[in-house]
Amino acid sequence: MVFAHWVINLAMAYAALGFAFAIAFVFYGVGRIDPAAKGSPLMFRLLIFPGAVALWPLLLNRWWSGHTSPPVEQNAHRKSANSVKEAKS
Amino acid sequence: MSHVYTSVGWNRQKKIYDSTLAVGIAVYLGLFVGIGSVVHPNATIETLLIRGFGTCALLMLHIILSIGPLCRLVPRLLPLLYNRRHFGVMMFLMALAHGAFSLIQFHALGELNPLVSVLVSNCRYDSLRNFPFQPLGLVALLILFLMAATSHDFWLANLTAPIWKRLHMLVYVAYGLIVAHVVLGVLQSETNPLLAVTLGVGMVVVLGLHLLAAWRERALDAPSDATSSADGFVDVCAVEEIKLNCAKIVTLGGERVAVFKYDGKVSALSNVCQHQNGPLGEGRIIDGCVTCPWHGYQYLPDSGASPPPFAEKVPTFNVKIVNGRVLVDPKPNAPGTRVEPAKF
Ligand code: HEM
Ligand code: FES
């Protein structure tokens, strides 16, 4: 019982912080971390809102540390291609 | 692709897909409530709606999970995959309606926070017959929410496709939880065993399709047994084995490589589309570009780069043709590196 209260209260606090963050993020932050979001329509900003509430620590970290574009994915080919490039340079 | 995000990139196909879905859902709910009120004249409309939304979400989840392996087995069905994310979001909305109605109906009357009430109103975790099945539904709903909330391409780009895919693989966890939620719930309520039987059939279909598709794929991922020559190039096939404007897929360098034949030339690039990691080698050359079969992203075959203004790039491989055999260097070049195609 006490434990269930804890879990739900913690989740609600996380979501409340996420909500506050998401407002700032969808209107200001998103364009900073992803150039393709600059000048995007209001509907796009609303669509990513719930995800920003859920994943706010990740987005805050990217915004805070000054990333200006999305990361590039890694897979076996990309990793070994990068190491070849490094070896050459 | 690199452009300004829109909310939904509507086109004719997506409009048809979504309208079909919406009509299907409306018909299902109408029939469920209509037939339900005849068969169970004592059931309230709330109960019928809770069951209608729940079973609708369950049915949609089965279809969603079957689309993937079905498209691998029958490529003609690929258009179904094309807009599957909208299917997923609508399924989440159905599950949300079911969960929200249940919360209001069963948990909103007391003093307790309804969410706490879901967790504590039944604590018989030691009993199979009376197991608290509702928390399982709550966790599943949370997973479905995460997936729906991250379905926009913005999330795909910002999480990167491999991480996004791993997140969306949680759908199988959600599926397991929902199966347990329904089976344990049916054990406790008086509902018709029809639901349990249908669910059993659904599980066999989903599992069977996955196993069949995985079995078909197995051969592709076996490391290439092709011979490699002194300079490290690997003999992958004869030029004639590749159909014009199509590719042969081989596994080299720990991943699949697509070797395309077009226009008197052969080029090799990583098989992994930068959008959602779709299988480029199952696509075709259209208008001179390798076109991903999943959502149509395009790459120039010689450089692995999307034509401007797009910025996607995949790794390329050096190729040559010796005595009618295609030889590929298993060391990938940096994404977007132009490689002289081998001519035949
Ligand atoms: C907050 C989360 C959830 C709660 C509180 C909840 C609650 C319930 C309750 C109380 C029942 C029994 C209804 C009855 O017998 O009248 C039920 C059944 C069911 N639930 Fe959920 N559920 C949740 C999430 C889900 C999710 C995510 C799905 C996904 C598909 C789902 C699918 C079903 C199905 C198919 C049934 C059987 C309907 C029937 O008895 O005909 N539920 N749920
Ligand atoms: S995976 Fe979406 S276009 Fe290739």
Coordinates of C-alpha atoms and ligand atoms in Angstrom, one line a residue:
Chain A
M1 CA 0.0 0.0 0.0
V2 CA 2.7 2.5 1.1
F3 CA 4.9 1.2 -1.7
A4 CA 2.2 1.7 -4.3
H5 CA 1.7 5.3 -3.1
W6 CA 5.4 5.9 -3.5
V7 CA 5.5 4.5 -7.0
I8 CA 2.5 6.5 -8.2
N9 CA 3.7 9.7 -6.5
L10 CA 7.1 9.3 -8.0
A11 CA 5.6 8.7 -11.5
M12 CA 3.4 11.8 -11.1
A13 CA 6.3 14.0 -10.0
Y14 CA 8.3 12.8 -13.0
A15 CA 5.4 13.5 -15.3
A16 CA 4.8 17.0 -13.7
L17 CA 8.5 17.9 -14.2
G18 CA 8.2 16.5 -17.7
F19 CA 5.1 18.6 -18.4
A20 CA 6.9 21.8 -17.4
F21 CA 9.9 20.9 -19.4
A22 CA 7.9 19.9 -22.5
I23 CA 6.3 23.3 -22.7
A24 CA 9.7 25.0 -22.9
F25 CA 11.1 22.2 -25.1
V26 CA 8.5 22.1 -27.9
F27 CA 8.5 25.9 -28.3
Y28 CA 12.2 26.7 -27.8
G29 CA 14.4 23.6 -27.2
V30 CA 13.4 21.5 -30.1
G31 CA 14.7 23.8 -32.8
R32 CA 18.0 24.0 -30.9
I33 CA 18.7 20.3 -31.0
D34 CA 17.2 19.5 -34.4
P35 CA 17.4 22.0 -37.3
A36 CA 14.5 20.3 -39.1
A37 CA 12.2 21.4 -36.2
K38 CA 13.0 25.1 -36.8
G39 CA 9.8 26.8 -38.1
S40 CA 7.8 23.7 -37.9
P41 CA 4.0 24.0 -37.4
L42 CA 2.2 24.0 -34.1
M43 CA 0.6 20.6 -34.7
F44 CA 4.0 19.0 -35.0
R45 CA 5.0 20.6 -31.6
L46 CA 1.8 19.3 -30.0
L47 CA 2.4 15.8 -31.5
I48 CA 5.9 15.5 -29.9
F49 CA 4.6 16.9 -26.6
P50 CA 3.6 13.6 -24.9
G51 CA 7.0 12.1 -25.9
A52 CA 8.8 15.1 -24.5
V53 CA 6.9 14.6 -21.2
A54 CA 8.0 11.0 -21.1
L55 CA 11.6 11.3 -22.2
W56 CA 12.5 14.7 -20.7
P57 CA 15.8 13.7 -19.1
L58 CA 17.2 12.6 -22.4
L59 CA 16.1 15.8 -24.2
L60 CA 17.2 18.0 -21.4
N61 CA 20.6 16.4 -21.6
R62 CA 20.8 17.0 -25.3
W63 CA 19.6 20.6 -25.1
W64 CA 21.9 21.3 -22.1
S65 CA 25.0 19.9 -23.6
G66 CA 24.5 22.0 -26.8
H67 CA 23.9 19.3 -29.4
T68 CA 22.6 21.1 -32.5
S69 CA 21.6 18.2 -34.6
P70 CA 20.4 14.6 -34.1
P71 CA 22.9 11.9 -33.5
V72 CA 23.8 9.5 -36.4
E73 CA 22.9 5.9 -35.8
Q74 CA 25.6 3.2 -35.3
N75 CA 25.6 -0.3 -36.7
A76 CA 28.3 -2.8 -37.7
H77 CA 29.0 -1.2 -41.1
R78 CA 29.0 2.4 -39.9
K79 CA 31.3 1.5 -37.0
S80 CA 33.9 -0.2 -39.1
A81 CA 33.6 2.4 -41.8
N82 CA 34.3 5.1 -39.2
S83 CA 37.3 3.2 -37.9
V84 CA 38.7 2.9 -41.5
K85 CA 38.3 6.7 -41.8
E86 CA 40.1 7.3 -38.5
A87 CA 42.8 4.9 -39.5
K88 CA 43.4 7.0 -42.7
S89 CA 43.4 10.4 -41.1
Chain B
M1 CA 14.8 13.1 -44.4
S2 CA 16.2 16.5 -43.8
H3 CA 13.4 19.1 -44.2
V4 CA 11.1 20.9 -41.8
Y5 CA 9.0 18.4 -39.8
T6 CA 5.3 18.4 -40.5
S7 CA 2.7 16.9 -38.2
V8 CA 1.7 14.2 -40.6
G9 CA 3.0 13.9 -44.2
W10 CA -0.4 13.2 -45.6
N11 CA -0.8 11.7 -49.0
R12 CA -3.6 9.8 -50.8
Q13 CA -2.4 6.4 -49.6
K14 CA -2.2 7.5 -46.0
K15 CA -5.7 9.1 -46.2
I16 CA -7.2 5.9 -47.6
Y17 CA -5.3 3.8 -45.0
D18 CA -6.5 5.9 -42.1
S19 CA -10.1 6.3 -43.3
T20 CA -10.3 2.5 -43.7
L21 CA -9.0 2.1 -40.2
A22 CA -11.4 4.6 -38.7
V23 CA -14.4 3.0 -40.5
G24 CA -13.2 -0.5 -39.3
I25 CA -13.0 0.7 -35.7
A26 CA -16.4 2.3 -35.8
V27 CA -18.0 -0.7 -37.4
Y28 CA -16.4 -3.0 -34.8
L29 CA -17.5 -1.0 -31.8
G30 CA -21.0 -0.5 -33.3
L31 CA -21.4 -4.3 -33.8
F32 CA -19.8 -5.1 -30.4
V33 CA -22.1 -2.8 -28.5
G34 CA -25.2 -3.7 -30.6
I35 CA -24.8 -7.5 -30.4
G36 CA -23.6 -7.2 -26.8
S37 CA -26.7 -5.4 -25.7
V38 CA -28.9 -8.1 -27.2
V39 CA -26.9 -11.1 -25.8
H40 CA -26.4 -9.4 -22.4
P41 CA -29.5 -7.3 -21.9
N42 CA -28.3 -6.5 -18.3
A43 CA -24.9 -5.2 -19.2
T44 CA -24.6 -1.4 -18.9
I45 CA -23.3 0.7 -21.8
E46 CA -20.2 1.4 -19.8
T47 CA -19.4 -2.3 -19.4
L48 CA -20.0 -2.9 -23.1
L49 CA -17.8 0.0 -24.1
I50 CA -15.0 -1.1 -21.8
R51 CA -15.1 -4.5 -23.3
G52 CA -15.6 -3.2 -26.8
F53 CA -12.5 -0.9 -26.6
G54 CA -10.4 -3.6 -24.9
T55 CA -11.2 -6.3 -27.5
C56 CA -10.8 -3.8 -30.3
A57 CA -7.3 -2.9 -29.1
L58 CA -6.5 -6.5 -28.7
L59 CA -7.6 -7.4 -32.3
M60 CA -5.7 -4.4 -33.7
L61 CA -2.6 -5.5 -31.8
H62 CA -2.8 -8.9 -33.4
I63 CA -3.1 -7.4 -36.8
I64 CA -0.2 -5.0 -36.2
L65 CA 2.0 -7.8 -35.0
S66 CA 1.2 -10.0 -38.0
I67 CA 1.8 -7.3 -40.6
G68 CA 5.6 -7.4 -40.1
P69 CA 6.2 -11.1 -40.8
L70 CA 3.4 -11.2 -43.4
C71 CA 5.2 -8.5 -45.4
R72 CA 8.4 -10.5 -45.3
L73 CA 6.7 -13.6 -46.5
V74 CA 4.4 -11.9 -49.1
P75 CA 6.1 -8.7 -50.4
R76 CA 2.8 -7.7 -52.2
L77 CA 1.4 -6.7 -48.8
L78 CA 4.1 -4.1 -48.2
P79 CA 1.6 -1.2 -48.5
L80 CA 0.1 -2.4 -45.2
L81 CA 3.5 -1.8 -43.5
Y82 CA 3.8 1.6 -45.0
N83 CA 1.5 3.4 -42.5
R84 CA 1.6 0.9 -39.6
R85 CA 2.5 3.7 -37.2
H86 CA -0.9 5.2 -37.6
F87 CA -2.4 1.8 -36.9
G88 CA -0.3 1.6 -33.7
V89 CA -1.4 5.1 -32.5
M90 CA -5.0 4.2 -33.1
M91 CA -4.6 0.9 -31.2
F92 CA -3.1 2.9 -28.3
L93 CA -6.1 5.2 -28.3
M94 CA -8.5 2.3 -28.1
A95 CA -6.5 0.7 -25.3
L96 CA -6.4 4.1 -23.5
A97 CA -10.2 4.5 -23.8
H98 CA -10.5 1.0 -22.3
G99 CA -8.1 1.8 -19.5
A100 CA -9.6 5.2 -18.8
F101 CA -13.2 3.9 -18.7
S102 CA -12.1 1.0 -16.4
L103 CA -10.4 3.5 -14.1
I104 CA -13.5 5.6 -13.9
Q105 CA -15.8 2.7 -13.6
F106 CA -13.9 0.6 -11.0
H107 CA -11.5 2.9 -9.3
A108 CA -12.7 6.5 -9.2
L109 CA -15.3 6.2 -6.6
G110 CA -13.2 5.8 -3.4
E111 CA -10.9 8.2 -1.6
L112 CA -7.8 6.7 -3.2
N113 CA -6.0 8.0 -6.3
P114 CA -7.4 5.7 -9.1
L115 CA -3.9 4.7 -10.2
V116 CA -3.0 3.7 -6.6
S117 CA -6.3 1.9 -6.4
V118 CA -5.5 -0.2 -9.5
L119 CA -2.3 -1.4 -7.8
V120 CA -3.7 -2.1 -4.3
S121 CA -7.4 -3.0 -4.7
N122 CA -6.4 -6.6 -5.2
C123 CA -3.2 -7.8 -3.7
R124 CA -3.6 -11.5 -4.2
Y125 CA -0.4 -11.9 -6.2
D126 CA 0.0 -15.4 -4.8
S127 CA -3.2 -16.7 -6.4
L128 CA -3.5 -17.6 -10.1
R129 CA -7.3 -17.6 -10.1
N130 CA -7.6 -14.3 -8.4
F131 CA -4.4 -12.7 -9.6
P132 CA -4.6 -8.9 -9.9
F133 CA -4.8 -8.7 -13.7
Q134 CA -5.4 -4.9 -13.9
P135 CA -1.8 -3.7 -13.0
L136 CA -0.6 -5.9 -15.9
G137 CA -2.9 -3.9 -18.2
L138 CA -1.6 -0.6 -16.7
V139 CA 2.0 -1.5 -17.4
A140 CA 1.1 -2.6 -20.9
L141 CA -0.7 0.7 -21.5
L142 CA 2.3 2.6 -20.3
I143 CA 4.5 0.8 -22.9
L144 CA 1.9 1.4 -25.7
F145 CA 1.9 5.1 -24.6
L146 CA 5.7 5.3 -25.0
M147 CA 5.5 3.8 -28.4
A148 CA 2.6 6.0 -29.6
A149 CA 4.3 9.1 -28.1
T150 CA 7.6 8.4 -30.0
S151 CA 6.0 7.4 -33.3
H152 CA 6.8 10.7 -35.1
D153 CA 9.8 10.8 -37.4
F154 CA 11.3 13.4 -35.0
W155 CA 11.8 10.7 -32.4
L156 CA 13.2 8.3 -35.0
A157 CA 15.8 10.9 -35.9
N158 CA 16.6 11.9 -32.4
L159 CA 16.8 8.5 -30.8
T160 CA 18.4 7.0 -33.9
A161 CA 16.8 4.1 -35.7
P162 CA 18.5 1.3 -33.7
I163 CA 17.4 2.7 -30.4
W164 CA 14.0 3.6 -31.6
K165 CA 13.5 0.0 -32.9
R166 CA 14.6 -1.4 -29.6
L167 CA 12.1 0.8 -27.8
H168 CA 9.4 -0.4 -30.2
M169 CA 10.4 -4.0 -29.6
L170 CA 8.8 -3.5 -26.2
V171 CA 5.5 -4.2 -28.0
Y172 CA 6.2 -7.9 -27.4
V173 CA 6.5 -7.2 -23.7
A174 CA 3.2 -5.3 -23.9
Y175 CA 1.7 -8.2 -25.8
G176 CA 2.7 -10.7 -23.2
L177 CA 1.3 -8.5 -20.4
I178 CA -2.0 -8.0 -22.3
V179 CA -2.4 -11.7 -22.9
A180 CA -1.9 -12.3 -19.2
H181 CA -4.3 -9.4 -18.4
V182 CA -7.0 -10.9 -20.6
V183 CA -6.6 -14.6 -19.6
L184 CA -6.4 -13.8 -15.9
G185 CA -9.3 -11.4 -16.2
V186 CA -11.5 -13.9 -18.0
L187 CA -10.7 -16.5 -15.3
Q188 CA -12.2 -14.1 -12.8
S189 CA -15.2 -12.6 -14.7
E190 CA -18.1 -14.4 -16.1
T191 CA -17.2 -13.5 -19.7
N192 CA -17.7 -15.9 -22.5
P193 CA -14.9 -18.4 -23.1
L194 CA -15.1 -17.4 -26.7
L195 CA -12.7 -14.6 -25.9
A196 CA -10.1 -17.0 -24.5
V197 CA -10.4 -19.3 -27.5
T198 CA -10.1 -16.5 -30.0
L199 CA -7.1 -15.2 -28.2
G200 CA -5.5 -18.6 -28.3
V201 CA -6.0 -18.7 -32.1
G202 CA -4.6 -15.2 -32.4
M203 CA -1.5 -16.1 -30.4
V204 CA -0.9 -19.1 -32.6
V205 CA -1.2 -17.0 -35.7
V206 CA 1.2 -14.3 -34.4
L207 CA 3.7 -16.7 -33.2
G208 CA 3.5 -19.0 -36.2
L209 CA 4.0 -16.1 -38.7
H210 CA 7.0 -14.9 -36.7
L211 CA 8.7 -18.3 -36.6
L212 CA 8.0 -18.8 -40.3
A213 CA 9.5 -15.4 -41.3
A214 CA 12.5 -16.0 -39.0
W215 CA 13.1 -19.4 -40.5
R216 CA 13.0 -17.9 -44.0
E217 CA 15.5 -15.1 -42.9
R218 CA 17.9 -17.5 -41.2
A219 CA 19.8 -18.3 -44.4
L220 CA 20.4 -14.7 -45.2
D221 CA 22.3 -14.0 -41.9
A222 CA 24.6 -16.9 -42.1
P223 CA 28.1 -15.5 -42.6
S224 CA 28.9 -15.6 -46.3
D225 CA 30.7 -18.8 -47.2
A226 CA 31.9 -17.1 -50.4
T227 CA 35.5 -17.4 -51.1
S228 CA 37.7 -14.3 -50.6
S229 CA 40.6 -13.6 -52.9
A230 CA 44.1 -12.4 -51.9
D231 CA 43.1 -8.7 -51.9
G232 CA 40.3 -9.4 -49.4
F233 CA 37.5 -9.1 -52.0
V234 CA 34.7 -11.7 -51.5
D235 CA 33.1 -13.5 -54.4
V236 CA 29.4 -13.0 -53.7
C237 CA 27.7 -14.3 -56.9
A238 CA 27.6 -14.3 -60.7
V239 CA 26.5 -11.1 -62.4
E240 CA 23.5 -13.0 -64.0
E241 CA 22.3 -14.1 -60.6
I242 CA 21.2 -10.5 -59.8
K243 CA 18.0 -9.4 -61.5
L244 CA 18.1 -6.0 -63.3
N245 CA 17.4 -3.1 -61.0
C246 CA 17.3 -5.4 -58.0
A247 CA 19.9 -6.6 -55.5
K248 CA 21.4 -9.7 -54.1
I249 CA 21.7 -9.5 -50.3
V250 CA 24.8 -11.0 -48.6
T251 CA 26.2 -10.7 -45.1
L252 CA 29.6 -9.1 -45.0
G253 CA 31.3 -7.1 -42.2
G254 CA 28.8 -8.2 -39.6
E255 CA 25.8 -6.8 -41.5
R256 CA 23.8 -7.3 -44.7
V257 CA 25.1 -5.7 -47.9
A258 CA 22.9 -5.0 -50.9
V259 CA 24.6 -5.6 -54.3
F260 CA 22.6 -3.8 -57.0
K261 CA 22.7 -4.4 -60.7
Y262 CA 21.5 -1.5 -63.0
D263 CA 22.3 0.2 -66.2
G264 CA 25.2 -2.1 -67.1
K265 CA 26.7 -1.5 -63.7
V266 CA 27.0 -3.1 -60.2
S267 CA 27.2 -1.2 -56.9
A268 CA 27.2 -2.4 -53.3
L269 CA 25.9 -0.6 -50.3
S270 CA 24.9 -1.3 -46.7
N271 CA 21.5 -3.0 -46.7
V272 CA 20.3 -0.9 -43.7
C273 CA 18.1 2.1 -44.6
Q274 CA 18.9 5.1 -42.4
H275 CA 15.2 5.8 -41.9
Q276 CA 13.8 2.8 -40.0
N277 CA 16.5 0.3 -41.0
G278 CA 14.4 -1.1 -43.7
P279 CA 16.0 -3.7 -46.1
L280 CA 17.4 -1.6 -49.0
G281 CA 18.3 -4.8 -50.9
E282 CA 14.6 -5.7 -51.1
G283 CA 13.9 -2.5 -52.8
R284 CA 14.5 -1.6 -56.5
I285 CA 16.3 1.0 -58.5
I286 CA 13.7 3.6 -59.4
D287 CA 14.6 6.8 -61.3
G288 CA 18.3 5.8 -60.9
C289 CA 18.0 5.6 -57.1
V290 CA 17.9 2.6 -54.7
T291 CA 14.5 3.0 -53.3
C292 CA 13.7 1.5 -49.8
P293 CA 10.7 -0.9 -49.9
W294 CA 9.4 0.3 -46.6
H295 CA 8.8 4.1 -46.9
G296 CA 10.5 5.0 -50.2
Y297 CA 13.7 6.8 -49.0
Q298 CA 16.1 7.0 -51.9
Y299 CA 19.9 6.6 -52.2
L300 CA 22.3 6.9 -55.2
P301 CA 23.7 3.5 -55.8
D302 CA 27.3 4.6 -56.4
S303 CA 27.6 6.9 -53.3
G304 CA 24.9 5.6 -50.9
A305 CA 23.8 9.3 -50.4
S306 CA 20.3 10.5 -50.8
P307 CA 19.9 13.0 -53.6
P308 CA 19.8 16.6 -52.4
P309 CA 18.1 18.2 -50.5
F310 CA 18.1 15.1 -48.4
A311 CA 21.1 14.2 -46.2
E312 CA 20.8 10.5 -45.5
K313 CA 23.9 8.5 -46.2
V314 CA 24.7 4.8 -45.9
P315 CA 28.1 3.1 -46.1
T316 CA 29.3 1.8 -49.6
F317 CA 31.5 -1.1 -50.6
N318 CA 34.2 -1.4 -53.3
V319 CA 33.1 -3.8 -56.1
K320 CA 34.7 -5.3 -59.1
I321 CA 33.7 -7.9 -61.7
V322 CA 36.1 -10.7 -62.6
N323 CA 35.1 -13.3 -65.2
G324 CA 31.5 -12.6 -64.7
R325 CA 31.7 -12.9 -60.9
V326 CA 30.9 -10.0 -58.6
L327 CA 33.5 -9.4 -56.0
V328 CA 32.9 -7.1 -53.0
D329 CA 35.4 -5.7 -50.5
P330 CA 33.9 -6.5 -47.0
K331 CA 35.4 -3.3 -45.6
P332 CA 32.7 -0.6 -45.7
N333 CA 33.5 2.9 -46.9
A334 CA 32.4 5.9 -44.8
P335 CA 28.7 6.6 -45.4
G336 CA 28.2 8.6 -48.6
T337 CA 31.6 7.7 -50.2
R338 CA 31.3 7.4 -53.9
V339 CA 32.6 4.2 -55.4
E340 CA 33.2 3.6 -59.1
P341 CA 30.5 1.0 -60.1
A342 CA 31.8 -2.2 -61.7
K343 CA 30.8 -2.4 -65.3
F344 CA 29.8 -5.5 -67.2
Ligands
HEM1 C1 -5.0 1.0 -17.1 C2 -5.0 -0.1 -17.7 C3 -6.1 -1.1 -17.7 C4 -7.1 -1.3 -16.8 C5 -7.4 -0.6 -15.5 C6 -7.9 -2.4 -17.3 C7 -9.0 -3.0 -16.7 C8 -9.8 -4.0 -17.2 C9 -10.9 -4.6 -16.5 C10 -11.5 -4.1 -15.2 C11 -11.3 -5.6 -17.3 C12 -12.5 -6.5 -17.1 C13 -13.7 -5.9 -17.8 C14 -15.0 -6.8 -17.7 O1 -14.8 -8.0 -17.5 O2 -16.0 -6.2 -17.7 C15 -10.5 -5.7 -18.5 C16 -10.6 -6.6 -19.5 C17 -9.9 -6.5 -20.7 N1 -8.9 -5.7 -21.0 FE1 -8.1 -4.3 -19.8 N2 -7.4 -2.8 -18.6 C18 -6.3 -2.0 -18.8 C19 -5.5 -2.1 -19.9 C20 -5.7 -2.9 -21.0 C21 -4.9 -2.8 -22.2 C22 -3.7 -1.9 -22.5 C23 -5.5 -3.7 -23.1 C24 -4.9 -3.9 -24.5 C25 -5.4 -4.5 -25.5 C26 -6.6 -4.3 -22.4 C27 -7.5 -5.3 -23.0 C28 -8.5 -5.9 -22.3 C29 -9.3 -7.0 -22.9 C30 -9.3 -7.5 -24.3 C31 -10.2 -7.3 -21.9 C32 -11.3 -8.4 -22.0 C33 -12.6 -7.8 -22.3 C34 -13.8 -8.7 -22.0 O3 -13.9 -9.1 -20.9 O4 -14.6 -8.9 -22.9 N3 -6.7 -3.8 -21.2 N4 -9.5 -4.7 -18.4
FES2 S1 13.0 2.2 -43.5 FE1 11.7 3.8 -44.0 S2 12.3 4.3 -46.0 FE2 13.7 2.8 -45.4

